[in-house]
């Protein structure tokens, strides 16, 4: 998705899909994490993120944003042509450097930030709506959409745009100690994509959530291969099954310890073993029948 | 409140209130727990609850219900005349004997039960509305209103009647292992009364929540004097302060171990020590001032 | 077991058993849950349970009880003829509607209830004793035998009848938050049958153990397929092995989410992986030998 | 109690008691921890404990034991003459050096040890029985009576002598991670004395229960002043009240950090605030009356 | 400390101190939180922190830094003249906007940042060293010194300057879920000041540590008045006593709920009740005496 | 390793190794647990451990020690000739009987004990150093090296001899409630061998860590087959991988319940499934490149 000539043409997409599926594999999603990030970059991070843009847009934030917006729109079309109904991206951030409120944020700052963010994303969201693809933001530290509250802020700022949805990745919630199971109860109607990534958080007397500018291997919160972390995937798959989530469960490897090939070889059966076929009948449904109001009233002594 | 000639007349109430307040005491609430219970009694409990009614209504459920409804209406008027804005009662129950779903409840049974319950309470609720008094149901096992879900069912069945409110007593939630802190987050707008009662739950290999028909002293879940149980009152008072609860915190003694006078002597200062005077300013409010949109945009790099 | 002409005749049983075993399957137990339930039904539940009886006994509690008692006696004989030493049933209930003690139960009520219950079951227990089959009550909410305390009450009321035993199913203890591991330590000598069923309990701010009359999928306490719930089966199998339990471990599927066929396909190997072959020697038994009192006294400095 | 001319004469005791009580103080117990220890000493500890004995018995275990036994008998008489019904001591130990079973203890060793221990204590126990004083063993590491199991072993070895009782001090159970609340449920009938001492256990990556031969301040398990440790005294006082314990609650100071005078000044009101006056009536006893079998049967639908 | 004419002159300080102490109060510390912050400000926060500087330095980072450095040096002198040996400040931050490593920080960035930070602070540290005052950094989110790891980085970058010390405030560790008790074990030799502030962290399904740009009252992590939060002050005071901390325990009020005057009125006795007078003798020191190597060898069987 | 003619000759070792490896098996370590134990035995345990020595050394501690020292030296040579770089043993104990400090240990006792222990081991350690084999003490109750603190004491007493290393077996830490994960963080540089053994600790009201002289099956702390206990092996293997442990993970079966063959059959794949191939690249290493100091300074606003 980083090339300048995106694969949006239908014949190209058909052919690509055909080749891939002939191998017994399926394209389940396109991603524009890097491009989405560039839709909104606070100047403090201009240098950090410039490498995500093509050379001709570097050192030119306005051009970089314009490029990113165009990429996103093309991604909508490409998804449609590949027969995919969901797409994942990052929101970018204008406010992240103020995540800890010291000093106090001035009044209205947060509203201004989300107002601008929504203004930039609305044309993109409309482009996704035109082709019937849901745009799923990966809720992620560093982005203005990094938890439930900020997702709600953004959604409201877009006028509750119907294409504002969520990619659920519990690893990012472990690292911020958010209740990732209650999260599903609250936001399940917006969860249209799911990345299966594990993580752990083990605070010490030396470091906590902020991590002391250490590398991944040394941070108390870090990503792990499936089954090696603390995520309760049994409960996650149960909740997603209960709420009739019907998308893919996509393995994501970002482990600071285990080799990626071992992570993949173990991760695929790990996911397979967690998938739940939803029952179609209640286990105590041997009485059944139509409601009988007269009987009910007798049971209640009425 | 159990006499047949209720103290509803204004002059009587004024005089009573005067005498009481002369002693430095205040009447903070009237209660009709026993009468409210009789508004709805499933026949299985007719014998158990008959003692709550005056002799002439016993063995006559219809008369007993009529008497209870009248008592409640008078209680509304008496509260008004005593200058009290809230009133506590029990909902009664038609469905409690089916609390464990064995066998499966027939379709529609719960809806029928709450429909009938609402039908009986609506005239009472209207009577309370006429005098501007909130009716607070003590959420309590044995009643059809025993948790948040059943409170919502009932409120909906009354057409969201504005006088349907809650008396919050955390002890009943400890005994059913409900999250009594999250409860405040969800239902705080309805909490108009607060009974400060402690409780504990200590399951063993012999008994759990149901208690095996044992007496209070032997049940894993039991009421205790303030400070002797497991209720986190610091967090409760914090949440009520945060949501600007401005009613009374009423000590209720029901301890299976400690003497009632000791419970009272210790309980009053216990409550006093927990009461929070809400701050009127933010601790980091040394910058302050009006929102400055231009400044905000500069801070966001816009 | 619900037909009117029960399979008690020896030749019939032999032939049935032969046919079944020819398929590589074994009949491990007969069950009379529904019939046992009908041995004792409080009138509040007459309508609920009437469907368990044959049509000619409905609306006739006395006839229904008589029918149930006869069924149980035949089940004893059928078990014997099928070469099975244990049988599972429910106790029925006279007291369940008083499980929460509001209002206070009158003195002697519990004793009266268990006295009557024992009186009804003693002829059945004797019938089981005659054929050398243990009657195992599934300890279950809704039944008068729903925890350890009530099992003890009943056993005592039967004069400690030797055929009064237990079917252990931990799922029912999770749902009442009873310590199901300590339960084995206390009652292991009575545990003659074992149903392997998983469960979970996740209280919220809306509902706790009582469940608010919700359906299974929405209750905080609910049954799950093996491995998807909270039951610590490793410790259960360890304790049963330690106490030399030598009966079957029978898979029971009652999951509110997962399909029954998936539950069965995963459950069978789940059980197989948990079964423990008990060691016949101590790991540090390389010294061994007979007790040597003189050596012992020297070691103690005597 | 370590002088050779013990205060057993009645006139002496009367006078002592009079002088003490004139100061508003009461002698609540005599202690023979050091003498009891010397009733049974494994040779490995001869040097360690020799300082507890008078000079003429040192380096002479047999004489030392005889001296200790005599002291104990005199302590019985002195307790009686001071009007005290309970006495505290240590059991001594023959087996403590084998507390960790490496290598495997030879068969019969434990039985031999407890047999010898009981043989030595029986004459003492009989002396206590003659004067009607209960002998309470402080259950304590280093003694053969260091937990519930060893208390049961010893009691059985004495033929369940009625004077074998317990001084309950929860601090010693925190340090061995024993469930000190369940302990009360099991052994309450034997608990006749109670030392109120706090303790904490905070394992690290460097040391656990055994402590690595460190001093008290550095051990993960250590004694603390009342309220500074981890003991749940609210639950302890509740359980003792529930089981009608009617002895003294005696403050014991052994804190590795806090000054003893501060410990005493804070400890006395700490205990006073925990003492529970037991209620004489049930909170829901407003119905009451005699059992009414006919009513009960109607309630059960019989 | 924000005035331009700082109170560094000895006579002024003597007089100020005299007036204050005449009121029975003591000046325990001077603080330069705001000035220390300005020693190092990343441009992303220029606007946010500019208000901390006098008007003539605003919009001029170089002048602002120079002003701050001068203020700090004067604070050293003022502390000395007031007879105070410790001083508290903030470190400022160059790296805070990169606290979450997305994208990956370039190699060497952290080293460069701490190198620059140390370069700016060394002249200040030397000024403090000249007057014999310890400079204690309050370890705090938003500062480059926000946990143990970053304190170590900074100390190393200053060549382990002896005046680099710590103000310990556990509330900031609760909010980042760092183990604040183990922290004392690791860094106690550097802890020269102590702010007693409480805090709590209650994650939900909507928000975690990052807080979603919410105000203090709504963040899962928030400051509270003493005793209303989750900080285990008994263990903190125990550890500080164990390590012979001999500085002040200073109450700091920053509660999002409780009124500041109530917080102060309750906080002062709260601290007083936690202060520990350290014992001067071991509780089991009744043997004592000089080491006796011969005895020791006999005890070990040598 | 207990025969008198040890297999130290190189040709013998080569031939042995060849035969073993021809079967597809590898000799991963030699063990001298029993001989190491005999290097230091307190007289209280002379009878207990005498069976570990050959008949001609029994009842003769000096001869027994000499024999043990010689065995250890031969084991060094045998390990070398078998191509093995690590060796496991026990330290023996002089102080274990004083593990609980009642009465207070005399001053200097611990130092004397470790001094003697080091004196006996130094010639052995030198013998191991000569052949380049690490001597790994299994940290184990009953030995003077039973936790981290005692390992440090011993290492220091040997002058930090480079061959003093650790065999890590978490089961012994579960049984003393030591933090076995933090242990790896502290001592990983010394961990050269690893025994994979599971364990559990379940305290009751009857017994805690000390176990009441019960047999293994009844002790609260007991060894279990892999996966049946409480050890968090996922975290252990993660930490060992993180610290680049490159030795063997050796299955040890000591289960008080499960049959040894089942334990072996399940244990081997259990270990295989836990082994981690360490990744060679960071998951977010798509930027990379050399450090660019100029860029770094720009990012920090310098």
PDB file of N, CA, C and O in Angstrom, chain F residues 53-98:
ATOM      1  N   UNK F  53      26.547 -42.903  52.159  1.00  0.00           N
ATOM      2  CA  UNK F  53      27.979 -43.201  52.033  1.00  0.00           C
ATOM      3  C   UNK F  53      28.199 -44.703  51.883  1.00  0.00           C
ATOM      4  O   UNK F  53      27.346 -45.509  52.251  1.00  0.00           O
ATOM      5  N   UNK F  54      29.332 -45.092  51.330  1.00  0.00           N
ATOM      6  CA  UNK F  54      29.631 -46.532  51.265  1.00  0.00           C
ATOM      7  C   UNK F  54      29.818 -47.068  52.685  1.00  0.00           C
ATOM      8  O   UNK F  54      30.130 -46.326  53.621  1.00  0.00           O
ATOM      9  N   UNK F  55      29.612 -48.358  52.840  1.00  0.00           N
ATOM     10  CA  UNK F  55      29.558 -48.966  54.169  1.00  0.00           C
ATOM     11  C   UNK F  55      30.780 -48.653  55.005  1.00  0.00           C
ATOM     12  O   UNK F  55      30.678 -48.402  56.207  1.00  0.00           O
ATOM     13  N   UNK F  56      31.959 -48.618  54.366  1.00  0.00           N
ATOM     14  CA  UNK F  56      33.176 -48.458  55.162  1.00  0.00           C
ATOM     15  C   UNK F  56      33.318 -47.067  55.764  1.00  0.00           C
ATOM     16  O   UNK F  56      34.156 -46.856  56.643  1.00  0.00           O
ATOM     17  N   UNK F  57      32.511 -46.082  55.312  1.00  0.00           N
ATOM     18  CA  UNK F  57      32.615 -44.733  55.865  1.00  0.00           C
ATOM     19  C   UNK F  57      31.535 -44.436  56.899  1.00  0.00           C
ATOM     20  O   UNK F  57      31.515 -43.351  57.481  1.00  0.00           O
ATOM     21  N   UNK F  58      30.628 -45.335  57.115  1.00  0.00           N
ATOM     22  CA  UNK F  58      29.515 -45.032  58.011  1.00  0.00           C
ATOM     23  C   UNK F  58      29.978 -44.943  59.458  1.00  0.00           C
ATOM     24  O   UNK F  58      30.993 -45.516  59.831  1.00  0.00           O
ATOM     25  N   UNK F  59      29.237 -44.161  60.215  1.00  0.00           N
ATOM     26  CA  UNK F  59      29.599 -43.930  61.621  1.00  0.00           C
ATOM     27  C   UNK F  59      30.988 -43.303  61.749  1.00  0.00           C
ATOM     28  O   UNK F  59      31.620 -43.392  62.787  1.00  0.00           O
ATOM     29  N   UNK F  60      31.428 -42.686  60.700  1.00  0.00           N
ATOM     30  CA  UNK F  60      32.748 -42.060  60.712  1.00  0.00           C
ATOM     31  C   UNK F  60      32.679 -40.775  59.881  1.00  0.00           C
ATOM     32  O   UNK F  60      33.084 -40.757  58.715  1.00  0.00           O
ATOM     33  N   UNK F  61      32.155 -39.722  60.464  1.00  0.00           N
ATOM     34  CA  UNK F  61      31.925 -38.494  59.693  1.00  0.00           C
ATOM     35  C   UNK F  61      33.161 -37.990  58.973  1.00  0.00           C
ATOM     36  O   UNK F  61      33.065 -37.533  57.825  1.00  0.00           O
ATOM     37  N   UNK F  62      34.320 -38.078  59.608  1.00  0.00           N
ATOM     38  CA  UNK F  62      35.519 -37.549  58.949  1.00  0.00           C
ATOM     39  C   UNK F  62      35.827 -38.352  57.685  1.00  0.00           C
ATOM     40  O   UNK F  62      36.083 -37.776  56.608  1.00  0.00           O
ATOM     41  N   UNK F  63      35.762 -39.651  57.775  1.00  0.00           N
ATOM     42  CA  UNK F  63      36.014 -40.491  56.607  1.00  0.00           C
ATOM     43  C   UNK F  63      34.953 -40.258  55.539  1.00  0.00           C
ATOM     44  O   UNK F  63      35.230 -40.207  54.334  1.00  0.00           O
ATOM     45  N   UNK F  64      33.741 -40.057  56.003  1.00  0.00           N
ATOM     46  CA  UNK F  64      32.632 -39.841  55.072  1.00  0.00           C
ATOM     47  C   UNK F  64      32.839 -38.543  54.284  1.00  0.00           C
ATOM     48  O   UNK F  64      32.638 -38.499  53.071  1.00  0.00           O
ATOM     49  N   UNK F  65      33.246 -37.509  54.984  1.00  0.00           N
ATOM     50  CA  UNK F  65      33.507 -36.243  54.296  1.00  0.00           C
ATOM     51  C   UNK F  65      34.641 -36.379  53.291  1.00  0.00           C
ATOM     52  O   UNK F  65      34.554 -35.899  52.153  1.00  0.00           O
ATOM     53  N   UNK F  66      35.698 -37.066  53.706  1.00  0.00           N
ATOM     54  CA  UNK F  66      36.845 -37.240  52.807  1.00  0.00           C
ATOM     55  C   UNK F  66      36.434 -37.997  51.553  1.00  0.00           C
ATOM     56  O   UNK F  66      36.805 -37.625  50.421  1.00  0.00           O
ATOM     57  N   UNK F  67      35.629 -39.035  51.745  1.00  0.00           N
ATOM     58  CA  UNK F  67      35.148 -39.805  50.602  1.00  0.00           C
ATOM     59  C   UNK F  67      34.346 -38.906  49.655  1.00  0.00           C
ATOM     60  O   UNK F  67      34.531 -38.933  48.434  1.00  0.00           O
ATOM     61  N   UNK F  68      33.474 -38.093  50.247  1.00  0.00           N
ATOM     62  CA  UNK F  68      32.609 -37.240  49.433  1.00  0.00           C
ATOM     63  C   UNK F  68      33.430 -36.235  48.631  1.00  0.00           C
ATOM     64  O   UNK F  68      33.181 -36.012  47.440  1.00  0.00           O
ATOM     65  N   UNK F  69      34.412 -35.627  49.273  1.00  0.00           N
ATOM     66  CA  UNK F  69      35.243 -34.645  48.572  1.00  0.00           C
ATOM     67  C   UNK F  69      35.931 -35.294  47.377  1.00  0.00           C
ATOM     68  O   UNK F  69      35.973 -34.738  46.269  1.00  0.00           O
ATOM     69  N   UNK F  70      36.454 -36.510  47.598  1.00  0.00           N
ATOM     70  CA  UNK F  70      37.127 -37.214  46.508  1.00  0.00           C
ATOM     71  C   UNK F  70      36.157 -37.498  45.357  1.00  0.00           C
ATOM     72  O   UNK F  70      36.488 -37.331  44.185  1.00  0.00           O
ATOM     73  N   UNK F  71      34.941 -37.938  45.707  1.00  0.00           N
ATOM     74  CA  UNK F  71      33.924 -38.212  44.685  1.00  0.00           C
ATOM     75  C   UNK F  71      33.662 -36.979  43.830  1.00  0.00           C
ATOM     76  O   UNK F  71      33.549 -37.056  42.611  1.00  0.00           O
ATOM     77  N   UNK F  72      33.559 -35.842  44.514  1.00  0.00           N
ATOM     78  CA  UNK F  72      33.286 -34.603  43.781  1.00  0.00           C
ATOM     79  C   UNK F  72      34.421 -34.296  42.801  1.00  0.00           C
ATOM     80  O   UNK F  72      34.172 -33.900  41.650  1.00  0.00           O
ATOM     81  N   UNK F  73      35.639 -34.467  43.263  1.00  0.00           N
ATOM     82  CA  UNK F  73      36.765 -34.163  42.377  1.00  0.00           C
ATOM     83  C   UNK F  73      36.749 -35.085  41.161  1.00  0.00           C
ATOM     84  O   UNK F  73      37.011 -34.663  40.027  1.00  0.00           O
ATOM     85  N   UNK F  74      36.471 -36.349  41.402  1.00  0.00           N
ATOM     86  CA  UNK F  74      36.364 -37.274  40.276  1.00  0.00           C
ATOM     87  C   UNK F  74      35.231 -36.878  39.333  1.00  0.00           C
ATOM     88  O   UNK F  74      35.312 -37.041  38.125  1.00  0.00           O
ATOM     89  N   UNK F  75      34.144 -36.381  39.911  1.00  0.00           N
ATOM     90  CA  UNK F  75      33.010 -35.979  39.068  1.00  0.00           C
ATOM     91  C   UNK F  75      33.402 -34.851  38.128  1.00  0.00           C
ATOM     92  O   UNK F  75      32.916 -34.763  36.987  1.00  0.00           O
ATOM     93  N   UNK F  76      34.282 -33.962  38.606  1.00  0.00           N
ATOM     94  CA  UNK F  76      34.773 -32.889  37.733  1.00  0.00           C
ATOM     95  C   UNK F  76      35.464 -33.486  36.522  1.00  0.00           C
ATOM     96  O   UNK F  76      35.192 -33.141  35.369  1.00  0.00           O
ATOM     97  N   UNK F  77      36.375 -34.415  36.817  1.00  0.00           N
ATOM     98  CA  UNK F  77      37.144 -35.021  35.730  1.00  0.00           C
ATOM     99  C   UNK F  77      36.236 -35.817  34.778  1.00  0.00           C
ATOM    100  O   UNK F  77      36.362 -35.738  33.557  1.00  0.00           O
ATOM    101  N   UNK F  78      35.290 -36.553  35.357  1.00  0.00           N
ATOM    102  CA  UNK F  78      34.376 -37.345  34.523  1.00  0.00           C
ATOM    103  C   UNK F  78      33.546 -36.439  33.622  1.00  0.00           C
ATOM    104  O   UNK F  78      33.324 -36.737  32.443  1.00  0.00           O
ATOM    105  N   UNK F  79      33.065 -35.335  34.160  1.00  0.00           N
ATOM    106  CA  UNK F  79      32.273 -34.401  33.348  1.00  0.00           C
ATOM    107  C   UNK F  79      33.099 -33.932  32.162  1.00  0.00           C
ATOM    108  O   UNK F  79      32.627 -33.918  31.017  1.00  0.00           O
ATOM    109  N   UNK F  80      34.323 -33.549  32.460  1.00  0.00           N
ATOM    110  CA  UNK F  80      35.211 -33.068  31.390  1.00  0.00           C
ATOM    111  C   UNK F  80      35.382 -34.127  30.306  1.00  0.00           C
ATOM    112  O   UNK F  80      35.249 -33.837  29.105  1.00  0.00           O
ATOM    113  N   UNK F  81      35.652 -35.358  30.744  1.00  0.00           N
ATOM    114  CA  UNK F  81      35.896 -36.427  29.782  1.00  0.00           C
ATOM    115  C   UNK F  81      34.648 -36.792  28.990  1.00  0.00           C
ATOM    116  O   UNK F  81      34.738 -37.339  27.901  1.00  0.00           O
ATOM    117  N   UNK F  82      33.480 -36.490  29.563  1.00  0.00           N
ATOM    118  CA  UNK F  82      32.232 -36.742  28.837  1.00  0.00           C
ATOM    119  C   UNK F  82      31.828 -35.529  28.005  1.00  0.00           C
ATOM    120  O   UNK F  82      30.765 -35.521  27.370  1.00  0.00           O
ATOM    121  N   UNK F  83      32.624 -34.479  28.044  1.00  0.00           N
ATOM    122  CA  UNK F  83      32.331 -33.295  27.234  1.00  0.00           C
ATOM    123  C   UNK F  83      31.227 -32.433  27.804  1.00  0.00           C
ATOM    124  O   UNK F  83      30.515 -31.756  27.060  1.00  0.00           O
ATOM    125  N   UNK F  84      31.066 -32.470  29.115  1.00  0.00           N
ATOM    126  CA  UNK F  84      29.978 -31.705  29.743  1.00  0.00           C
ATOM    127  C   UNK F  84      30.593 -30.557  30.536  1.00  0.00           C
ATOM    128  O   UNK F  84      31.552 -30.744  31.281  1.00  0.00           O
ATOM    129  N   UNK F  85      29.996 -29.367  30.412  1.00  0.00           N
ATOM    130  CA  UNK F  85      30.584 -28.174  31.021  1.00  0.00           C
ATOM    131  C   UNK F  85      29.962 -27.782  32.358  1.00  0.00           C
ATOM    132  O   UNK F  85      30.387 -26.805  32.976  1.00  0.00           O
ATOM    133  N   UNK F  86      28.940 -28.508  32.773  1.00  0.00           N
ATOM    134  CA  UNK F  86      28.251 -28.145  34.020  1.00  0.00           C
ATOM    135  C   UNK F  86      28.026 -29.396  34.860  1.00  0.00           C
ATOM    136  O   UNK F  86      27.928 -30.508  34.336  1.00  0.00           O
ATOM    137  N   UNK F  87      27.921 -29.184  36.168  1.00  0.00           N
ATOM    138  CA  UNK F  87      27.737 -30.297  37.090  1.00  0.00           C
ATOM    139  C   UNK F  87      26.860 -29.833  38.243  1.00  0.00           C
ATOM    140  O   UNK F  87      26.993 -28.719  38.721  1.00  0.00           O
ATOM    141  N   UNK F  88      25.972 -30.713  38.711  1.00  0.00           N
ATOM    142  CA  UNK F  88      25.046 -30.314  39.768  1.00  0.00           C
ATOM    143  C   UNK F  88      25.304 -31.097  41.056  1.00  0.00           C
ATOM    144  O   UNK F  88      25.595 -32.294  41.030  1.00  0.00           O
ATOM    145  N   UNK F  89      25.147 -30.379  42.185  1.00  0.00           N
ATOM    146  CA  UNK F  89      25.348 -31.021  43.474  1.00  0.00           C
ATOM    147  C   UNK F  89      24.549 -30.293  44.549  1.00  0.00           C
ATOM    148  O   UNK F  89      23.855 -29.316  44.261  1.00  0.00           O
ATOM    149  N   UNK F  90      24.608 -30.811  45.767  1.00  0.00           N
ATOM    150  CA  UNK F  90      24.062 -30.126  46.939  1.00  0.00           C
ATOM    151  C   UNK F  90      25.227 -29.569  47.755  1.00  0.00           C
ATOM    152  O   UNK F  90      26.326 -30.127  47.729  1.00  0.00           O
ATOM    153  N   UNK F  91      24.943 -28.536  48.529  1.00  0.00           N
ATOM    154  CA  UNK F  91      26.021 -27.921  49.314  1.00  0.00           C
ATOM    155  C   UNK F  91      26.292 -28.613  50.636  1.00  0.00           C
ATOM    156  O   UNK F  91      27.339 -28.428  51.237  1.00  0.00           O
ATOM    157  N   UNK F  92      25.332 -29.441  51.111  1.00  0.00           N
ATOM    158  CA  UNK F  92      25.396 -29.878  52.492  1.00  0.00           C
ATOM    159  C   UNK F  92      25.028 -28.740  53.424  1.00  0.00           C
ATOM    160  O   UNK F  92      24.804 -27.613  52.978  1.00  0.00           O
ATOM    161  N   UNK F  93      24.959 -29.030  54.727  1.00  0.00           N
ATOM    162  CA  UNK F  93      24.492 -28.001  55.657  1.00  0.00           C
ATOM    163  C   UNK F  93      25.078 -28.199  57.049  1.00  0.00           C
ATOM    164  O   UNK F  93      25.140 -29.319  57.560  1.00  0.00           O
ATOM    165  N   UNK F  94      25.487 -27.088  57.630  1.00  0.00           N
ATOM    166  CA  UNK F  94      25.901 -27.073  59.036  1.00  0.00           C
ATOM    167  C   UNK F  94      24.889 -26.315  59.896  1.00  0.00           C
ATOM    168  O   UNK F  94      24.829 -26.491  61.102  1.00  0.00           O
ATOM    169  N   UNK F  95      24.094 -25.458  59.252  1.00  0.00           N
ATOM    170  CA  UNK F  95      23.232 -24.517  59.979  1.00  0.00           C
ATOM    171  C   UNK F  95      21.741 -24.824  59.864  1.00  0.00           C
ATOM    172  O   UNK F  95      20.936 -24.148  60.506  1.00  0.00           O
ATOM    173  N   UNK F  96      21.371 -25.779  59.040  1.00  0.00           N
ATOM    174  CA  UNK F  96      19.952 -25.935  58.722  1.00  0.00           C
ATOM    175  C   UNK F  96      19.063 -26.096  59.955  1.00  0.00           C
ATOM    176  O   UNK F  96      17.931 -25.607  59.979  1.00  0.00           O
ATOM    177  N   UNK F  97      19.551 -26.757  60.984  1.00  0.00           N
ATOM    178  CA  UNK F  97      18.690 -26.975  62.164  1.00  0.00           C
ATOM    179  C   UNK F  97      18.347 -25.653  62.861  1.00  0.00           C
ATOM    180  O   UNK F  97      17.437 -25.599  63.661  1.00  0.00           O
ATOM    181  N   UNK F  98      19.034 -24.575  62.520  1.00  0.00           N
ATOM    182  CA  UNK F  98      18.721 -23.265  63.116  1.00  0.00           C
ATOM    183  C   UNK F  98      17.906 -22.390  62.169  1.00  0.00           C
ATOM    184  O   UNK F  98      17.866 -21.171  62.323  1.00  0.00           O
TER     185      UNK F  98
END
